Amino acid sequence: MEQLLRDGLTTLGLPTGGIPALIRYADLLVEKNKVMNLTAITEPADIAALHFLDSAALLTLADWKGKTVADIGTGAGFPGLPLRIVDPSIRLTLLDAQNKRVEFLKEVCGELGLANVECVHARAEEFAADHREGFDLVTSRAVAALPLLCELCLPLVKVGGYFAAMKSVDADAELASAAHAIEVLGGAVDHVTDYAIPGTEVHHRVIFIKKCRETGKKYPRAFAKIKKNPL
Ligand code: SAM
């Protein structure tokens, strides 16, 4: 795993100082995964590529230095925790609706001695009540379809900040279906970038949505409403 991470991070032009922490994180992930469902990806090489390098690749696509970042529906910490480990200047909030996952993340942060990381057990749409327009960048991977996801994430982004939605490269129709939601929530698509995960044939996509104006106070709605009637 160490060599894969060293090669991958070097290919991405990113610092390699976080590698020991990433290796320890992988050990904790595999260990905890034996007793609770955190990830289907358990081979060290796959964890390195499909979790760590996939997440870290985002650092090459925007300016993250010193930024406040919230990772919504982070699960076992992706993409937020690798971002913070590789760039320690990031001030990170990891949020998930499943408390067991949040407890695991607290353990990892304690073991790795990570400062400036908050692990929050909450639903995104409820967290927004006290944290609207609170973050420079919001990330999310594998949580929901884009129209719904935008309503969970865009209210949390500061005006002038970005929501980075990690998607597959065949997300054209999904993006088109989110055009109305993005507009209503005060956003605009800034750029869409496809990238290769180093050392693999896998290509993924990040959709950067800029927050152009404040989101109306009626959003986000309760989850049942969002789901029944997506924007
Ligand atoms: N982002 C991680 C990744 O890519 O490995 C985890 C993805 S997992 C498939 C989806 C996660 O989103 C779950 O841990 C779930 O609890 C969380 N989630 C779904 N809806 C949520 C909501 N409304 N607020 C907070 N977390 C949510």
Coordinates of C-alpha atoms and ligand atoms in Angstrom, one line a residue:
M1 CA 0.0 0.0 0.0
E2 CA 2.8 2.4 0.9
Q3 CA 4.3 2.3 -2.6
L4 CA 0.9 2.6 -4.3
L5 CA 0.1 5.7 -2.3
R6 CA 3.6 7.2 -2.8
D7 CA 3.3 6.7 -6.6
G8 CA -0.3 7.9 -6.8
L9 CA 0.2 11.0 -4.7
T10 CA 3.4 11.9 -6.6
T11 CA 1.5 11.4 -9.9
L12 CA -1.2 13.8 -8.6
G13 CA 1.6 16.3 -7.5
L14 CA 0.5 16.0 -3.9
P15 CA 2.6 15.8 -0.7
T16 CA 3.3 12.3 0.7
G17 CA 3.7 13.2 4.4
G18 CA 0.2 11.8 5.2
I19 CA 1.1 8.2 4.0
P20 CA 1.7 6.7 7.5
A21 CA -1.6 8.1 8.7
L22 CA -3.4 6.7 5.6
I23 CA -1.9 3.3 6.2
R24 CA -3.1 3.3 9.9
Y25 CA -6.5 4.5 8.8
A26 CA -6.7 1.6 6.3
D27 CA -5.8 -0.8 9.2
L28 CA -8.5 0.6 11.4
L29 CA -11.0 0.5 8.5
V30 CA -10.3 -3.2 7.7
E31 CA -10.4 -4.1 11.4
K32 CA -13.7 -2.4 12.2
N33 CA -15.2 -3.6 8.9
K34 CA -15.1 -7.1 10.4
V35 CA -17.8 -6.1 13.0
M36 CA -19.8 -3.5 11.2
N37 CA -20.5 -2.6 7.6
L38 CA -18.3 0.3 6.6
T39 CA -17.0 -0.6 3.1
A40 CA -17.2 -3.3 0.4
I41 CA -13.6 -2.4 -0.5
T42 CA -11.2 -4.3 1.7
E43 CA -8.1 -5.2 -0.3
P44 CA -5.2 -2.8 0.6
A45 CA -4.5 -1.9 -3.1
D46 CA -8.2 -1.1 -3.6
I47 CA -8.4 1.0 -0.5
A48 CA -5.4 2.9 -1.6
A49 CA -6.8 3.6 -5.1
L50 CA -10.6 3.6 -4.8
H51 CA -10.9 5.3 -1.4
F52 CA -7.7 7.3 -0.7
L53 CA -6.4 8.4 -4.2
D54 CA -9.9 8.9 -5.5
S55 CA -10.6 11.3 -2.6
A56 CA -7.1 13.0 -2.7
A57 CA -7.5 13.7 -6.5
L58 CA -10.0 16.4 -5.5
L59 CA -7.2 18.4 -4.0
T60 CA -5.8 19.0 -7.5
L61 CA -9.1 20.4 -8.8
A62 CA -9.7 23.4 -6.5
D63 CA -8.1 25.6 -3.9
W64 CA -8.5 23.8 -0.5
K65 CA -5.8 25.6 1.5
G66 CA -7.1 26.6 4.9
K67 CA -10.7 26.2 3.8
T68 CA -13.6 25.0 6.0
V69 CA -14.9 21.8 4.4
A70 CA -18.0 19.7 5.2
D71 CA -18.2 16.1 3.9
I72 CA -21.9 15.1 3.7
G73 CA -22.8 11.4 4.1
T74 CA -19.2 10.7 4.7
G75 CA -19.7 7.0 5.8
A76 CA -16.3 5.7 6.7
G77 CA -14.7 9.1 5.9
F78 CA -14.7 9.5 2.1
P79 CA -13.7 11.8 0.6
G80 CA -13.3 14.1 3.6
L81 CA -10.7 12.3 5.8
P82 CA -8.1 11.6 3.1
L83 CA -8.4 15.2 2.0
R84 CA -7.6 16.4 5.5
I85 CA -4.8 13.9 6.0
V86 CA -3.1 14.9 2.8
D87 CA -3.8 18.7 3.3
P88 CA -3.6 19.4 7.1
S89 CA -4.6 23.0 6.6
I90 CA -8.2 21.9 5.9
R91 CA -10.7 22.5 8.7
L92 CA -13.0 19.5 8.3
T93 CA -16.5 18.5 9.4
L94 CA -17.5 14.9 8.7
L95 CA -21.2 14.3 8.8
D96 CA -23.3 11.2 8.7
A97 CA -26.7 10.1 9.7
Q98 CA -25.5 6.7 11.0
N99 CA -24.0 7.1 14.5
K100 CA -21.9 3.9 14.3
R101 CA -20.0 5.3 11.4
V102 CA -19.5 8.6 13.2
E103 CA -18.2 6.8 16.3
F104 CA -15.7 5.0 14.1
L105 CA -14.6 8.3 12.6
K106 CA -14.0 9.7 16.1
E107 CA -11.9 6.7 16.9
V108 CA -9.8 7.2 13.8
C109 CA -9.3 10.9 14.4
G110 CA -8.3 10.1 18.0
E111 CA -5.8 7.4 16.9
L112 CA -4.3 9.6 14.2
G113 CA -4.2 12.7 16.5
L114 CA -6.0 14.8 13.9
A115 CA -6.8 18.4 15.0
N116 CA -9.5 20.5 13.3
V117 CA -11.8 17.6 12.5
E118 CA -15.3 17.5 13.8
C119 CA -17.3 14.3 13.5
V120 CA -21.0 15.0 13.5
H121 CA -23.9 12.6 13.8
A122 CA -26.8 14.3 12.1
R123 CA -28.9 14.3 9.0
A124 CA -27.7 16.9 6.5
E125 CA -31.1 18.5 6.1
E126 CA -31.3 19.0 9.9
F127 CA -27.7 20.1 10.3
A128 CA -28.4 23.0 7.9
A129 CA -30.7 24.7 10.4
D130 CA -27.7 25.9 12.5
H131 CA -25.0 25.7 9.8
R132 CA -26.4 27.3 6.7
E133 CA -23.9 29.1 4.5
G134 CA -21.2 27.9 7.0
F135 CA -18.6 26.2 4.7
D136 CA -16.2 27.2 2.0
L137 CA -16.5 23.8 0.3
V138 CA -18.9 20.9 0.7
T139 CA -18.1 17.5 -0.7
S140 CA -20.2 14.3 -1.1
R141 CA -19.7 10.9 -2.7
A142 CA -22.2 8.1 -3.3
V143 CA -25.0 9.6 -1.2
A144 CA -27.9 10.4 -3.4
A145 CA -29.0 11.5 -6.9
L146 CA -27.9 15.1 -7.7
P147 CA -31.2 17.0 -7.5
L148 CA -31.8 15.6 -4.0
L149 CA -28.1 15.9 -3.0
C150 CA -28.1 19.6 -4.0
E151 CA -30.9 20.4 -1.6
L152 CA -28.9 18.6 1.2
C153 CA -25.6 20.3 0.4
L154 CA -26.0 23.7 -1.3
P155 CA -27.6 25.4 1.7
L156 CA -24.4 24.6 3.7
V157 CA -22.1 26.4 1.2
K158 CA -21.1 30.0 1.7
V159 CA -21.9 32.4 -1.1
G160 CA -18.8 32.3 -3.3
G161 CA -17.9 28.7 -2.2
Y162 CA -18.4 25.4 -3.9
F163 CA -20.2 22.1 -3.7
A164 CA -18.0 19.4 -5.1
A165 CA -20.3 16.4 -6.1
M166 CA -18.3 13.2 -6.9
K167 CA -20.0 11.2 -9.6
S168 CA -19.4 8.7 -12.3
V169 CA -18.3 9.8 -15.8
D170 CA -21.8 8.9 -17.1
A171 CA -23.5 11.5 -15.0
D172 CA -24.6 13.7 -17.9
A173 CA -28.3 12.9 -17.5
E174 CA -28.1 13.2 -13.7
L175 CA -26.6 16.7 -14.1
A176 CA -29.2 17.8 -16.6
S177 CA -32.0 16.6 -14.2
A178 CA -30.4 18.8 -11.4
A179 CA -30.4 22.0 -13.4
H180 CA -33.6 23.3 -11.9
A181 CA -32.6 22.4 -8.3
I182 CA -29.2 24.1 -8.7
E183 CA -30.8 27.3 -10.0
V184 CA -33.5 27.3 -7.2
L185 CA -31.0 26.7 -4.5
G186 CA -28.8 29.7 -5.6
G187 CA -26.0 27.7 -7.4
A188 CA -24.6 27.5 -10.9
V189 CA -22.4 24.7 -12.4
D190 CA -18.9 26.1 -12.4
H191 CA -16.9 23.3 -13.9
V192 CA -17.1 19.6 -14.5
T193 CA -13.9 17.6 -14.5
D194 CA -13.2 14.0 -15.2
Y195 CA -10.0 12.5 -13.7
A196 CA -8.2 9.2 -13.7
I197 CA -7.3 7.5 -10.4
P198 CA -3.6 7.0 -10.6
G199 CA -2.5 3.4 -11.2
T200 CA -5.9 2.3 -12.4
E201 CA -8.1 2.5 -15.5
V202 CA -10.9 4.1 -13.4
H203 CA -12.2 7.5 -14.3
H204 CA -14.5 9.6 -12.1
R205 CA -16.1 13.0 -12.3
V206 CA -16.4 15.9 -10.0
I207 CA -19.1 18.5 -10.6
F208 CA -18.2 21.8 -9.0
I209 CA -21.3 23.9 -8.3
K210 CA -20.7 27.5 -7.2
K211 CA -22.9 29.2 -4.7
C212 CA -23.9 32.4 -6.3
R213 CA -26.5 33.7 -3.9
E214 CA -28.1 32.8 -0.5
T215 CA -30.4 29.7 -0.6
G216 CA -34.0 30.5 0.3
K217 CA -34.8 29.8 3.9
K218 CA -37.4 27.2 3.0
Y219 CA -34.6 24.9 1.9
P220 CA -33.6 22.2 2.8
R221 CA -37.1 20.8 3.3
A222 CA -37.8 17.7 5.5
F223 CA -36.3 14.6 4.0
A224 CA -39.7 13.0 3.2
K225 CA -40.6 16.1 1.2
I226 CA -37.3 16.2 -0.7
K227 CA -37.6 12.6 -1.6
K228 CA -41.3 12.7 -2.6
N229 CA -40.9 15.9 -4.5
P230 CA -37.3 16.5 -5.6
L231 CA -36.7 20.0 -7.0
Ligands
SAM1 N1 -19.3 9.0 1.2 C1 -19.0 7.7 1.6 C2 -18.2 6.9 0.5 O1 -18.2 7.4 -0.6 O2 -17.6 5.9 0.8 C3 -20.2 6.9 2.1 C4 -21.2 6.6 1.1 S1 -22.6 5.6 1.7 C5 -23.1 4.7 0.3 C6 -23.8 6.8 2.0 C7 -23.8 7.5 3.4 O3 -24.6 8.6 3.3 C8 -24.3 6.6 4.5 O4 -23.3 6.5 5.5 C9 -25.5 7.3 5.0 O5 -25.7 7.1 6.4 C10 -25.3 8.7 4.6 N2 -26.5 9.6 4.4 C11 -27.5 9.3 3.6 N3 -28.4 10.3 3.6 C12 -27.9 11.2 4.6 C13 -28.4 12.4 5.1 N4 -29.6 12.9 4.7 N5 -27.7 13.1 6.0 C14 -26.5 12.6 6.4 N6 -26.0 11.4 6.0 C15 -26.7 10.7 5.0

